[in-house]
Coordinates of C-alpha atoms in Angstrom, one line a residue:
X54 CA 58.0 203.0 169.4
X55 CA 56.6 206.6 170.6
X56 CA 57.4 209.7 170.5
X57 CA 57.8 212.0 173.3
X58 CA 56.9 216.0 173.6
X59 CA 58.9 218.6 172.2
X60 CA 60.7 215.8 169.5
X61 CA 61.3 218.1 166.8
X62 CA 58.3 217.7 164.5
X63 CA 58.5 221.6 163.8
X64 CA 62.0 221.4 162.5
X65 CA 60.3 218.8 160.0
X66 CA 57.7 221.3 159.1
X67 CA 60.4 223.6 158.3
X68 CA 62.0 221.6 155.8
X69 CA 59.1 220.8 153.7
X70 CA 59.5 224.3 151.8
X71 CA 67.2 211.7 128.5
X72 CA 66.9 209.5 127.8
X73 CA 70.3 208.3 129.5
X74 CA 71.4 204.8 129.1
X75 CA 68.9 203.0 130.6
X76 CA 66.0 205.7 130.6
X77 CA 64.5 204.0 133.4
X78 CA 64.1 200.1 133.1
X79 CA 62.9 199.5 130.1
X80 CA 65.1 200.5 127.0
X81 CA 66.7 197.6 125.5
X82 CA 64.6 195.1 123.3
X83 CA 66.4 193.8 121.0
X84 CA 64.1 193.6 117.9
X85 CA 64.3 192.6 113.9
X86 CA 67.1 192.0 111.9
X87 CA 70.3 194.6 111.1
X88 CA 69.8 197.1 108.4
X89 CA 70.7 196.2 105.4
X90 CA 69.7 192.6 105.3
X91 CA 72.1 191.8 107.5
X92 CA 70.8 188.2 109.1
X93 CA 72.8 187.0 112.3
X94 CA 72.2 183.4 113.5
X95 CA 70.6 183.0 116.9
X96 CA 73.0 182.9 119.6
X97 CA 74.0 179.6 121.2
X98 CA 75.3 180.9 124.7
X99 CA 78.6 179.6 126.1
X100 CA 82.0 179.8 125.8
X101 CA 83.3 179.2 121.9
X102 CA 84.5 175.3 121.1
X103 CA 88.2 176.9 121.7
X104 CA 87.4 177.7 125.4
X105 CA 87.6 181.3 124.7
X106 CA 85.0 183.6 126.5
X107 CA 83.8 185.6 124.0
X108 CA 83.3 190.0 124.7
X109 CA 80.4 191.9 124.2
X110 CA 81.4 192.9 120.4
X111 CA 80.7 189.2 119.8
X112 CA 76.7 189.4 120.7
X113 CA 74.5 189.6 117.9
X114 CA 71.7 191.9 117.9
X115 CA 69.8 194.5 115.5
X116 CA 70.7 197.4 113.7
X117 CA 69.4 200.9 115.7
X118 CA 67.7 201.6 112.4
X119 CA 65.9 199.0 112.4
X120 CA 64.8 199.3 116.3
X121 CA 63.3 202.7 115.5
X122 CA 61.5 201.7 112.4
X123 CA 60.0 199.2 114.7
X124 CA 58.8 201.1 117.0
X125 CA 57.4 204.5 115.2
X126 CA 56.9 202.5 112.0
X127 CA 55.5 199.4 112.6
X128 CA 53.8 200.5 115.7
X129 CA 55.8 198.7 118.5
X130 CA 56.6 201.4 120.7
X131 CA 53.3 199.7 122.6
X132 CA 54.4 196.1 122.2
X133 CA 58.2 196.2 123.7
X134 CA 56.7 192.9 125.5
X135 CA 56.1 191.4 122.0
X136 CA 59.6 192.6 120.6
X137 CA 61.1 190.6 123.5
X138 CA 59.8 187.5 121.8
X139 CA 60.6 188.1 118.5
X140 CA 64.1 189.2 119.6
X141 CA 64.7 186.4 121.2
X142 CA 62.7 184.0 118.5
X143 CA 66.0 185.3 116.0
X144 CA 69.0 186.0 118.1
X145 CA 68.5 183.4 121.1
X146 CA 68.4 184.3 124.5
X147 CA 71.2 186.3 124.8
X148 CA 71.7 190.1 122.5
X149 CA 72.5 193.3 122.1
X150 CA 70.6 196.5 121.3
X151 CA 71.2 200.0 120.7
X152 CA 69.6 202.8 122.0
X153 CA 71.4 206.4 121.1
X154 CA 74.7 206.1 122.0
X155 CA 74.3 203.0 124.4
X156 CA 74.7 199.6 124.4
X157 CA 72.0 197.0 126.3
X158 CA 72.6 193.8 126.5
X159 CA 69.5 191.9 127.0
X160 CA 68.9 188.3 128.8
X161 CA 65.8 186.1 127.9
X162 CA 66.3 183.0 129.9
X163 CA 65.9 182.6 133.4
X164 CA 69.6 180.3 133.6
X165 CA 70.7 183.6 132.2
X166 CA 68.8 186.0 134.9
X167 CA 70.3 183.5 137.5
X168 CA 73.7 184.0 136.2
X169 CA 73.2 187.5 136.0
X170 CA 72.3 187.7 139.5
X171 CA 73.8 185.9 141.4
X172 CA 77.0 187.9 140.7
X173 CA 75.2 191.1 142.3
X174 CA 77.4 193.3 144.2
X175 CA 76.5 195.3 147.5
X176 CA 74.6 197.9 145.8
X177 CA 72.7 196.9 142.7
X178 CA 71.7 199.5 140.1
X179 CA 68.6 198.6 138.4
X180 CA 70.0 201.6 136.0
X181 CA 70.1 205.3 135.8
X182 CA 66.6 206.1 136.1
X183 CA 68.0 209.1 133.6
X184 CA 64.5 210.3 133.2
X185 CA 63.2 210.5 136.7
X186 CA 66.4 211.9 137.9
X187 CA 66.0 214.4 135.1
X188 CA 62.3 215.3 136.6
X189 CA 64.1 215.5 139.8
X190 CA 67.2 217.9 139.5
X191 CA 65.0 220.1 137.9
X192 CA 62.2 220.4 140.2
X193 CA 65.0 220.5 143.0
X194 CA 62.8 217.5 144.4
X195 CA 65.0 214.5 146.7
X196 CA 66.0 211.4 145.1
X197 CA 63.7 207.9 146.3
X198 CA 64.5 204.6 146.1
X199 CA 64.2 204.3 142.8
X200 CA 66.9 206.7 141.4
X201 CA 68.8 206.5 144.7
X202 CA 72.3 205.1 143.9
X203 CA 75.6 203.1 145.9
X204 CA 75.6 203.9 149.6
X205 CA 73.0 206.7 149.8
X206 CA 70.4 203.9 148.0
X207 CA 71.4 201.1 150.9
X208 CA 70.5 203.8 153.7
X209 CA 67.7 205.0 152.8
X210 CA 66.3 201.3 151.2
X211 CA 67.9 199.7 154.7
X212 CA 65.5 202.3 156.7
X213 CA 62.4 202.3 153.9
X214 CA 62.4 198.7 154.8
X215 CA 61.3 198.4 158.2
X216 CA 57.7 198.3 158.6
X217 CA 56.9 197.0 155.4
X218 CA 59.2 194.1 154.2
X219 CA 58.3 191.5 156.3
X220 CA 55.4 189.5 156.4
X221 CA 54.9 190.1 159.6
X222 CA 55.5 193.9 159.2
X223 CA 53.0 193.7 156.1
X224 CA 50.4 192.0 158.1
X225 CA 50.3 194.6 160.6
X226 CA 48.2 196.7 157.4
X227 CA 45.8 194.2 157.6
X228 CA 43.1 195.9 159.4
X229 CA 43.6 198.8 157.4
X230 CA 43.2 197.1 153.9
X231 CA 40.0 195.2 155.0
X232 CA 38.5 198.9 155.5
X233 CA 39.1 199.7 152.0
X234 CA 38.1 196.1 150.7
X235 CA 35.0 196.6 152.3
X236 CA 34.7 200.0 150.4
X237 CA 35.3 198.1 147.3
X238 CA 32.7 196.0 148.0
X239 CA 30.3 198.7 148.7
X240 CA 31.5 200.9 145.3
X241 CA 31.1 197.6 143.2
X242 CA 27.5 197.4 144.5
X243 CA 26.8 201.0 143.4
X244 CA 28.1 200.5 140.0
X245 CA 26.1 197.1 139.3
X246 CA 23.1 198.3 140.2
X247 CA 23.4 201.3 138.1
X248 CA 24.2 199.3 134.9
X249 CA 21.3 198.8 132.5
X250 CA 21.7 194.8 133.4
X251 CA 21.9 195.3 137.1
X252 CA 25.1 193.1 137.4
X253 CA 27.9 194.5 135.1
X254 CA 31.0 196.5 135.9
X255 CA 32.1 198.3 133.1
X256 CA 36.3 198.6 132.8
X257 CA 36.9 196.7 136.5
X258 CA 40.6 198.5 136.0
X259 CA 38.9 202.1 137.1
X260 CA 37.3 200.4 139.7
X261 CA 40.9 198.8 140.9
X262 CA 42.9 202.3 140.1
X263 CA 40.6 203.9 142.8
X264 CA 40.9 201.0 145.1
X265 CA 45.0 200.8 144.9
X266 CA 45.1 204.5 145.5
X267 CA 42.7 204.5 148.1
X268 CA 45.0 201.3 149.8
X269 CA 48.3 202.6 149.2
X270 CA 47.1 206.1 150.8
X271 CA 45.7 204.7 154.0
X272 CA 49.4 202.7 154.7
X273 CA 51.6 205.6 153.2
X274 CA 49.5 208.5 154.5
X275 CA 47.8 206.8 157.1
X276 CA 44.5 208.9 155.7
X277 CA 41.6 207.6 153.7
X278 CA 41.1 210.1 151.0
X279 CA 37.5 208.8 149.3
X280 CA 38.5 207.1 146.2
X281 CA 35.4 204.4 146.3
X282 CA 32.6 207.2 147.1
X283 CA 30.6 207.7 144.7
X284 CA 31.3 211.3 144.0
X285 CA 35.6 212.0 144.2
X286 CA 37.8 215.5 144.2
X287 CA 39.4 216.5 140.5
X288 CA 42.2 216.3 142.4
X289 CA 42.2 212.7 143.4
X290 CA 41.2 212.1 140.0
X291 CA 44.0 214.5 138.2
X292 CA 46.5 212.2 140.2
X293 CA 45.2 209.0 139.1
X294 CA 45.5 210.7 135.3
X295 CA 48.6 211.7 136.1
X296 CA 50.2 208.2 136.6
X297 CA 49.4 206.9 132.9
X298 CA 50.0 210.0 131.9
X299 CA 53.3 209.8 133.3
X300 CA 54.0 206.3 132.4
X301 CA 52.2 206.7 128.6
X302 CA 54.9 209.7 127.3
X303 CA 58.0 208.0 129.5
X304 CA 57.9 205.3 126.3
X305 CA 58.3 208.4 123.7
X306 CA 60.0 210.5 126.0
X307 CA 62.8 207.9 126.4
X308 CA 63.0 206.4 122.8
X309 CA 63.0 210.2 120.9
X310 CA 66.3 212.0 121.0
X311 CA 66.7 215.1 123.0
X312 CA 66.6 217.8 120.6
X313 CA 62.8 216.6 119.9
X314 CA 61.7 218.1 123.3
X315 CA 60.5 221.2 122.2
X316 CA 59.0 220.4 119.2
X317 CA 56.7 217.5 120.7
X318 CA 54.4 217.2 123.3
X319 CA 55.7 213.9 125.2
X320 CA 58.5 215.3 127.8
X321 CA 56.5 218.0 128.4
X322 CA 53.0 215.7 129.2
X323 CA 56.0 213.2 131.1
X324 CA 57.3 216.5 133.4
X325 CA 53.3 217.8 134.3
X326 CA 52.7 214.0 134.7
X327 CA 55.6 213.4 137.7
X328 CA 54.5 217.4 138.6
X329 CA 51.0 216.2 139.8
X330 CA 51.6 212.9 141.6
X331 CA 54.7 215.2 143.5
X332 CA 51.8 217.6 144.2
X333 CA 50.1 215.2 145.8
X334 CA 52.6 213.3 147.6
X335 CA 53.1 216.9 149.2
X336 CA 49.9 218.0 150.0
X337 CA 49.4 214.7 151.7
X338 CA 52.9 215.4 154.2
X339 CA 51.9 218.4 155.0
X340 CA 48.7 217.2 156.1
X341 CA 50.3 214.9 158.6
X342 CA 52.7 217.4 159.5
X343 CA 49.8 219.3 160.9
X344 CA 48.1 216.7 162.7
X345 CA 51.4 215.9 164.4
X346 CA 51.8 219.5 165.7
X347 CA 48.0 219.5 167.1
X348 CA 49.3 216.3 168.7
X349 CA 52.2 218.0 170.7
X350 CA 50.5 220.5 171.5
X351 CA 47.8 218.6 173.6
X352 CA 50.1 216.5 174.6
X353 CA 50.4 216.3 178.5
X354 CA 54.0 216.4 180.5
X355 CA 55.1 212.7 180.4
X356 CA 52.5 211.1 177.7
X357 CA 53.9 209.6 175.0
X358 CA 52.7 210.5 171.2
X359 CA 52.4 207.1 169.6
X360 CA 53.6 206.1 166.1
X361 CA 50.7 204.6 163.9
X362 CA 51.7 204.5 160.5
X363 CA 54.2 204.4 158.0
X364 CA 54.5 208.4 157.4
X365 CA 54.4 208.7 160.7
X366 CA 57.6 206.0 161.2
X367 CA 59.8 207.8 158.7
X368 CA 59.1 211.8 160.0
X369 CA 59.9 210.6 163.5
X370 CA 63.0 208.0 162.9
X371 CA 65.6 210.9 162.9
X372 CA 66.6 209.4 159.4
X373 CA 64.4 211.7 156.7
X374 CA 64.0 215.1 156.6
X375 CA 61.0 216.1 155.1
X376 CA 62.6 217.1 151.5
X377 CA 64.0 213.0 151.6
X378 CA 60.5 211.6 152.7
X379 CA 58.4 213.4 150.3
X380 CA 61.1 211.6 147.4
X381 CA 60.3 208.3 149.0
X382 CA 56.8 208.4 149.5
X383 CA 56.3 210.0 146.1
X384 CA 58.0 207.1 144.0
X385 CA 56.5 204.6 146.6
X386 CA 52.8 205.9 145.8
X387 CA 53.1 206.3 142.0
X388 CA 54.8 202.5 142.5
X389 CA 51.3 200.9 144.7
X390 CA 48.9 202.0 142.3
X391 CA 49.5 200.4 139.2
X392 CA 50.9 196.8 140.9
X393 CA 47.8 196.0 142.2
X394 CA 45.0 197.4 140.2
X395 CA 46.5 195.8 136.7
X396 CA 47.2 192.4 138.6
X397 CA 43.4 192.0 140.0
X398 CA 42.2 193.1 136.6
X399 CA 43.8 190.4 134.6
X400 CA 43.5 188.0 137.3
X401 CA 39.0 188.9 137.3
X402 CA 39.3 188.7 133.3
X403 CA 41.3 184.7 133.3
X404 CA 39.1 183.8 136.2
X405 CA 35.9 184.7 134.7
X406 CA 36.9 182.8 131.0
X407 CA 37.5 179.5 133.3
X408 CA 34.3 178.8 135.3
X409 CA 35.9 175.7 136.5
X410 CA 38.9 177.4 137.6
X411 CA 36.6 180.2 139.9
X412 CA 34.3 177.4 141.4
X413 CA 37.3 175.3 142.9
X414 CA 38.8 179.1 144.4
X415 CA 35.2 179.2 145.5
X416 CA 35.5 176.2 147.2
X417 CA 39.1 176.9 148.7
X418 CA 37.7 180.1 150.1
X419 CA 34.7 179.3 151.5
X420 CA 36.3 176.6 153.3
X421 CA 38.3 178.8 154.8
X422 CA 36.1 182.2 155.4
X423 CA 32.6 181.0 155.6
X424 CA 30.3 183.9 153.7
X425 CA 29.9 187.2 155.7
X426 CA 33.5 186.4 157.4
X427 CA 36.0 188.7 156.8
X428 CA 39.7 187.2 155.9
X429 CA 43.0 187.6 157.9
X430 CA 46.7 187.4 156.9
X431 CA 47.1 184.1 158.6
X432 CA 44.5 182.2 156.9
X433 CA 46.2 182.9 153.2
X434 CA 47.8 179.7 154.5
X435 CA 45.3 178.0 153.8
X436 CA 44.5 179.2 150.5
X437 CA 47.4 177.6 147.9
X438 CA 45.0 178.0 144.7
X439 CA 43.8 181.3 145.5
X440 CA 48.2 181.8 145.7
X441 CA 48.5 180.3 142.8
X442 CA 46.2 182.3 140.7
X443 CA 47.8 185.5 141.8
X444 CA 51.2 184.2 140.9
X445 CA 49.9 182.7 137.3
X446 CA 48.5 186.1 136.5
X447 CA 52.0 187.9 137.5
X448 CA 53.5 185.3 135.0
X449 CA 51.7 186.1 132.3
X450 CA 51.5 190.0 132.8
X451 CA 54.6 190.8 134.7
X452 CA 53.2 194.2 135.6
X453 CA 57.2 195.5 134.6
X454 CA 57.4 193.4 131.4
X455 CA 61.2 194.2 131.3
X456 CA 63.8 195.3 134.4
X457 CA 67.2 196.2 134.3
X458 CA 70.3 195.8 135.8
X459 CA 74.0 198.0 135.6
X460 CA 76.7 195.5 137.3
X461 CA 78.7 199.2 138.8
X462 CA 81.1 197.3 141.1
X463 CA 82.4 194.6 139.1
X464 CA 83.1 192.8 135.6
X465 CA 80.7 189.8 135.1
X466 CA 80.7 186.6 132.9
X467 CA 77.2 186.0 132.0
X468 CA 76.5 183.2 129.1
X469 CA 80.1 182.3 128.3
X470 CA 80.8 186.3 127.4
X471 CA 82.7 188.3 129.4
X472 CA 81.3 192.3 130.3
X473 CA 82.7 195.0 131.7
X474 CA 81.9 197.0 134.6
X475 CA 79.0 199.4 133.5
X476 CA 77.3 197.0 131.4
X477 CA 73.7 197.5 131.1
X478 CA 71.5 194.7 131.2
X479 CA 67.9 194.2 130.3
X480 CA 65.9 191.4 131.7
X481 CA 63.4 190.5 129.4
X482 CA 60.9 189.4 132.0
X483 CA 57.8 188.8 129.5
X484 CA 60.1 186.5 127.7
X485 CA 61.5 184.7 130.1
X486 CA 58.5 184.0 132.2
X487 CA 56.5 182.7 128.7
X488 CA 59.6 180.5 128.0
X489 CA 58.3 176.7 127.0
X490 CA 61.4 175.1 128.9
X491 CA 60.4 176.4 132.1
X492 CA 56.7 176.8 132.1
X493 CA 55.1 173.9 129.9
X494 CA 52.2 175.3 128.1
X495 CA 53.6 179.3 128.8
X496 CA 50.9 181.2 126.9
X497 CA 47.8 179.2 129.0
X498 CA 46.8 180.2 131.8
X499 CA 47.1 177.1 134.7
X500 CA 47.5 178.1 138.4
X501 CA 48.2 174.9 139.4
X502 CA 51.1 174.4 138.0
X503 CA 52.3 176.3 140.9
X504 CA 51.0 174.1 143.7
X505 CA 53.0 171.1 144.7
X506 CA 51.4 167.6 142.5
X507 CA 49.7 170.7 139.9
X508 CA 46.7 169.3 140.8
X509 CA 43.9 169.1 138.5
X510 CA 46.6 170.4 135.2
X511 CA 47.5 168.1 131.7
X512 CA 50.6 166.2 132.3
X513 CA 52.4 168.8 129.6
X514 CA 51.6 172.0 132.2
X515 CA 53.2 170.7 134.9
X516 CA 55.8 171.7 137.0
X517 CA 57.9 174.8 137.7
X518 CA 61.3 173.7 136.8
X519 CA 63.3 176.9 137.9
X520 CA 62.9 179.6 140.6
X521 CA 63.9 182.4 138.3
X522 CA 61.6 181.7 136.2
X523 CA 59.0 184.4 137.1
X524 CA 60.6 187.8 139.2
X525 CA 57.4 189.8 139.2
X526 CA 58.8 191.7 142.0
X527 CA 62.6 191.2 140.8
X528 CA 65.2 190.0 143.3
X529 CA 67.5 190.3 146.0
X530 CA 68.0 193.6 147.8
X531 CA 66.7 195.5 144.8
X532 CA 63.7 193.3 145.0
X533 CA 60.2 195.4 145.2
X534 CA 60.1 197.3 148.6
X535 CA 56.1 197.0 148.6
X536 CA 55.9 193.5 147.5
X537 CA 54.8 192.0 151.1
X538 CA 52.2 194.6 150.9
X539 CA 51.2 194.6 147.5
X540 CA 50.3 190.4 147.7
X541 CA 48.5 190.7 151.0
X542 CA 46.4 193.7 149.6
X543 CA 45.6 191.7 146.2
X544 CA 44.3 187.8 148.5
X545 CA 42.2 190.1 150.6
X546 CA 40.7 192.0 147.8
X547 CA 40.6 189.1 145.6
X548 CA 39.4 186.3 147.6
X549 CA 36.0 188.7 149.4
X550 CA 35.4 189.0 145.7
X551 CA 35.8 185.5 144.7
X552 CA 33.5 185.0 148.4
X553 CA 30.9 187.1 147.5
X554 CA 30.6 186.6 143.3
X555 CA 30.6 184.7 140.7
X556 CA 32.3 186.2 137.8
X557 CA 31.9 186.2 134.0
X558 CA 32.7 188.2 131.1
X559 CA 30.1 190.9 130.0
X560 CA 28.5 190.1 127.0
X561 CA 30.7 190.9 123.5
X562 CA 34.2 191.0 125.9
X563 CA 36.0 189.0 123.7
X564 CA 39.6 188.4 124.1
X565 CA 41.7 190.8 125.8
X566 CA 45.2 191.7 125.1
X567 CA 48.2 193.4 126.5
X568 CA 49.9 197.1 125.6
X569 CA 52.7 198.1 127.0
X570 CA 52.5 201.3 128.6
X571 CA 55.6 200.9 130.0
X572 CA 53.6 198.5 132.5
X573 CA 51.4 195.8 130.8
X574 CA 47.7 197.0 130.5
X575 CA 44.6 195.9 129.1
X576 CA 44.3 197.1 125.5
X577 CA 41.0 198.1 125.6
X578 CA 38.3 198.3 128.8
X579 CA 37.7 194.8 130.8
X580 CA 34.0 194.5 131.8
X581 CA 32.2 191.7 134.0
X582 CA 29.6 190.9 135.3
X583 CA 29.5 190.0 138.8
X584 CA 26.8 187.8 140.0
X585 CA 25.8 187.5 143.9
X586 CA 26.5 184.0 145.2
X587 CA 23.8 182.5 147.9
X588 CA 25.2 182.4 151.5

């Protein structure tokens, strides 16, 4: 694809000048018992013994009382992953919650997901992002594809998807992401050798935030911006701030009613929060707007400009103005940055707790990528452990721990209940992927189970039993935009790691837990010590 003189880039540089139902995806856990003393038994789904499919009135669930109590009270507002379970330990896999004024019905099997589904329409809602739009209108800023909705989400999500859904797409980024692996590698260096041990990284989940920004940049931006040097701009850092930020007061910012805004800090901290990372996004366009001009302007009668990267793609495809990119590209960056980073961290923490584990990933690796070689797409294919680690880890710490769904075009029958058209659904994806039906052993962490004979596991792990089972990166249409990328940039990172080191816990880690900061994190910093391996 190239672009010829005189295309129009100026005109782009012209144009660059509450909680609501679903308040994002992550609203409705079901938690407790009504207030009151109220005790419902838990729900056995399917039609009643009369035939008669039963209405969403006939749900049990918790009082909204009691939800709130939980969560200011009792200190859950962290642990929504946790409520899942103990929502679904009393009511069953299928309840209601309230939230406000609305209604969410939440599913905790993956039969139930399936159902769910299945019965998508053309243009599924995940819900209605109420507090990003909010952030939005008022900032004047373009919808992405995250609070896009109906036909205007299918364009833009048809056009967002070229030159990054497919594998083969993906791979093209392959070249690119080495570069900053290698960076990694170099920054990891630095920090071991100025630990007091000489081999210990201290909170690995830093060193991974500067990585994933550094990767998403180079394939969004097309620009490295120096995330892994050693010294780094307040701005770079003020971003990566600004995403937890963002994501930390979202949780009270969704949960507290509306006339609590000006009396607390959290929708203020959430605004400044989506305000930086916007800021940046910008800066960044600009930036490439620039270097495009410069281009034309050199350019010679006849030569053809061509199109390197995926900023690059979207200013010249006659699709995006600049206003419409800079809502993509923003969502799409705050999106890359926590996927990765949390995922490699959790994955580093089980790996180094199971030495037996790392040496056979060892093993696989070096098998295929012989010490000093540096890895390519293609030869992931011959790495199903190293797979199977990444997708155990995604299991256990769905980096979303709950996604939702609004069925906009049609009524549904999920369960043996019958819902109307605008029913919010929760997936409760914590619960379902730590279900004992489907994944034998569900709080232990056993890659194998996801290679075909589960090789090396106890009889009782074995076997995946049912492919919805684990939608780290959801499903269907609405399924993650960056998840091709997003895999391919955690088996480089993870297996010249893996290549390189072997990998224990620093002395006194102890066990490690997760929070929910609306993604699942770490509740306190993982440190390791990384040990060089002989060639």
């Amino acid at each position: 694809m190239a672009l010829r003189a005189g295309a129009g880039v100026r005109r782009w540089r012209a144009g660059l000048g509450g909680p609501g139902r679903a308040c994002l995806s992550w609203p409705g856990v079901g938690v407790g018992v009504r207030v009151g003393g109220l005790r419902w038994a838990a729900l056995e789904v399917g039609a009643g013994s009369s035939g008669v499919v039963r209405t969403l009135e006939d749900l049990p669930g918790p009082g909204q009382m009691r939800f709130f109590f939980q969560l200011f009270v009792q200190g859950y507002a962290l642990h929504l992953h946790q409520l899942q379970m103990v929502s679904k330990a009393r009511f069953g896999p299928l309840w209601r919650s309230q939230t406000g004024p609305y209604t969410n019905v939440n599913l905790a099997s993956a039969a139930l997901a399936e159902e769910l589904l299945r019965q998508e329409g053309r243009f599924p809602m995940r819900s209605d992002m109420a507090l990003w739009k909010e952030h939005r209108q008022s900032r004047g800023l373009a919808y992405g594809p995250f609070t896009e909705e109906g036909e205007r989400w299918y364009q833009l999500r048809q056009a967002l998807n070229k030159r990054m859904l497919k594998p083969s797409e993906a791979a093209l980024y392959s070249e690119s992401l080495n570069d900053v692996v290698s960076s990694l590698v170099v920054r990891l260096e630095e920090l071991r050798a100025d630990s007091p041990s000489g081999d210990q990284v201290d909170n690995v989940a830093d060193l991974f935030y500067h990585f994933s920004l550094e990767a998403i940049s180079y394939i969004l931006f097309e620009k490295r911006l120096g995330c892994l040097g050693q010294s780094r701009s307040e701005e770079m850092e003020g971003f990566l701030e600004a995403v937890g930020f963002m994501f930390k007061n979202s949780i009270y910012a969704t949960f507290l009613p509306k006339w609590t805004r000006p009396l607390l800090p959290f929708w203020r901290r959430y605004l400044a929060g989506w305000d930086t990372i916007f800021a940046f996004g910008k800066k960044m366009i600009d930036q490439k707007l620039e270097e495009m001009e410069k281009a034309l302007e050199t350019q010679k009668p006849g030569e053809e400009i061509k199109v390197s990267g995926y900023l690059h793609f979207l200013l010249t495809s006659g699709k995006f103005s600049p206003h419409e990119v800079m809502g993509s590209l923003a969502e799409l960056l705050m999106a890359g940055v926590d996927t990765t980073s949390n995922t490699l961290t959790w994955t580093l923490y089980h790996l180094a707790r199971d030495p037996e584990l790392q040496e056979a990933l060892h093993e696989e690796v070096a098998a295929v990528m012989p010490a000093g070689q540096v890895p390519q797409h293609k030869d992931f294919a011959h790495m199903p452990l190293l797979k199977a680690v990444l997708k155990e880890t995604l299991r256990l710490y769905p980096v979303v721990p709950t996604n939702a769904r609004v069925n906009v075009e049609k009524e549904v029958d999920v369960g043996g209940f019958h819902f109307p058209k605008n029913t919010l659904f929760v997936l409760c994806n914590y619960a379902i992927s730590r279900d004992p039906e489907v994944f034998p052993s569900p709080q232990a962490f056993l890659p194998r189970r996801w290679l075909r004979g589960n090789r090396g596991d106890p009889p009782e792990a074995s076997g995946v039993m049912h492919p919805f089972g684990s939608l780290p990166f959801g499903f269907g249409i609405r399924g993650c935009l960056g998840r091709r990328v997003a895999e391919l940039e955690m088996q480089l990172a993870l297996s010249r790691l893996v290549q390189r080191y072997e990998i224990r816990p620093a002395p006194g880690l102890g066990e490690v837990k997760a929070i929910a900061r609306i993604i699942l994190v770490p509740h306190k910093p993982v440190s390791l010590t990384f040990l060089p391996r002989r060639p």
